[in-house]
Amino acid sequence: MADNVNIDSPVQIQSASKQSVALDLMKKIATAEKHAESGDRKYWLALYVQCLKATNGSELKYILKEE
């Protein structure tokens, strides 16, 4: 068994898991907010957490609440 793994192409998520739905939602929101090219890590992580909360059925007031 090889100790090294090389990935030569972009990784694609093929399932409809809550995590993949949250990722798709995050991309759509970021594009709509004109942040698609932003390199701000805090923005991306906060947005993904909010999207993940949304896929878990949280209410909007809890989704937008900063922790």
CSV table of C-alpha atoms in Angstrom, one decimal:
chain,number,residue,atom,x,y,z
A,1,MET,CA,0.0,0.0,0.0
A,2,ALA,CA,1.3,3.4,-0.9
A,3,ASP,CA,2.2,6.0,1.8
A,4,ASN,CA,1.7,8.9,-0.6
A,5,VAL,CA,-1.5,10.1,-2.3
A,6,ASN,CA,-1.5,12.5,-5.2
A,7,ILE,CA,-4.5,14.2,-6.5
A,8,ASP,CA,-4.2,15.5,-10.1
A,9,SER,CA,-7.6,17.1,-10.6
A,10,PRO,CA,-10.2,19.0,-8.5
A,11,VAL,CA,-12.0,17.0,-5.9
A,12,GLN,CA,-15.7,16.8,-6.5
A,13,ILE,CA,-18.3,15.9,-3.9
A,14,GLN,CA,-20.8,13.6,-5.5
A,15,SER,CA,-23.3,13.1,-2.7
A,16,ALA,CA,-26.2,15.1,-1.5
A,17,SER,CA,-24.9,15.2,2.1
A,18,LYS,CA,-25.7,18.2,4.3
A,19,GLN,CA,-22.1,19.2,4.0
A,20,SER,CA,-22.2,19.2,0.2
A,21,VAL,CA,-25.5,21.1,0.2
A,22,ALA,CA,-24.0,23.7,2.6
A,23,LEU,CA,-20.9,24.0,0.3
A,24,ASP,CA,-23.2,24.7,-2.8
A,25,LEU,CA,-25.3,27.2,-0.8
A,26,MET,CA,-22.1,28.9,0.4
A,27,LYS,CA,-20.9,29.3,-3.2
A,28,LYS,CA,-24.2,30.7,-4.4
A,29,ILE,CA,-24.3,33.2,-1.5
A,30,ALA,CA,-20.7,34.3,-2.1
A,31,THR,CA,-21.3,34.8,-5.8
A,32,ALA,CA,-24.4,36.9,-5.0
A,33,GLU,CA,-22.5,38.9,-2.5
A,34,LYS,CA,-19.6,39.4,-4.9
A,35,HIS,CA,-17.2,37.6,-2.7
A,36,ALA,CA,-16.5,34.7,-5.1
A,37,GLU,CA,-12.8,35.6,-5.4
A,38,SER,CA,-12.3,36.8,-1.8
A,39,GLY,CA,-9.4,35.2,0.1
A,40,ASP,CA,-10.7,36.2,3.5
A,41,ARG,CA,-10.7,33.0,5.5
A,42,LYS,CA,-12.9,34.3,8.3
A,43,TYR,CA,-15.6,35.2,5.8
A,44,TRP,CA,-15.6,31.8,4.2
A,45,LEU,CA,-15.5,29.8,7.4
A,46,ALA,CA,-18.3,31.9,9.0
A,47,LEU,CA,-20.4,31.6,5.8
A,48,TYR,CA,-19.9,27.8,5.7
A,49,VAL,CA,-20.9,27.4,9.3
A,50,GLN,CA,-24.1,29.5,8.6
A,51,CYS,CA,-24.9,27.3,5.6
A,52,LEU,CA,-24.3,24.1,7.5
A,53,LYS,CA,-26.7,25.4,10.2
A,54,ALA,CA,-29.3,26.1,7.5
A,55,THR,CA,-29.0,22.5,6.2
A,56,ASN,CA,-29.6,21.3,9.7
A,57,GLY,CA,-32.9,23.2,9.9
A,58,SER,CA,-31.9,26.0,12.3
A,59,GLU,CA,-34.0,29.1,12.5
A,60,LEU,CA,-32.7,32.2,10.7
A,61,LYS,CA,-32.1,34.1,14.0
A,62,TYR,CA,-29.7,31.3,15.1
A,63,ILE,CA,-28.1,31.0,11.7
A,64,LEU,CA,-27.1,34.7,11.7
A,65,LYS,CA,-26.1,34.8,15.3
A,66,GLU,CA,-22.3,35.2,15.7
A,67,GLU,CA,-20.8,32.9,18.3
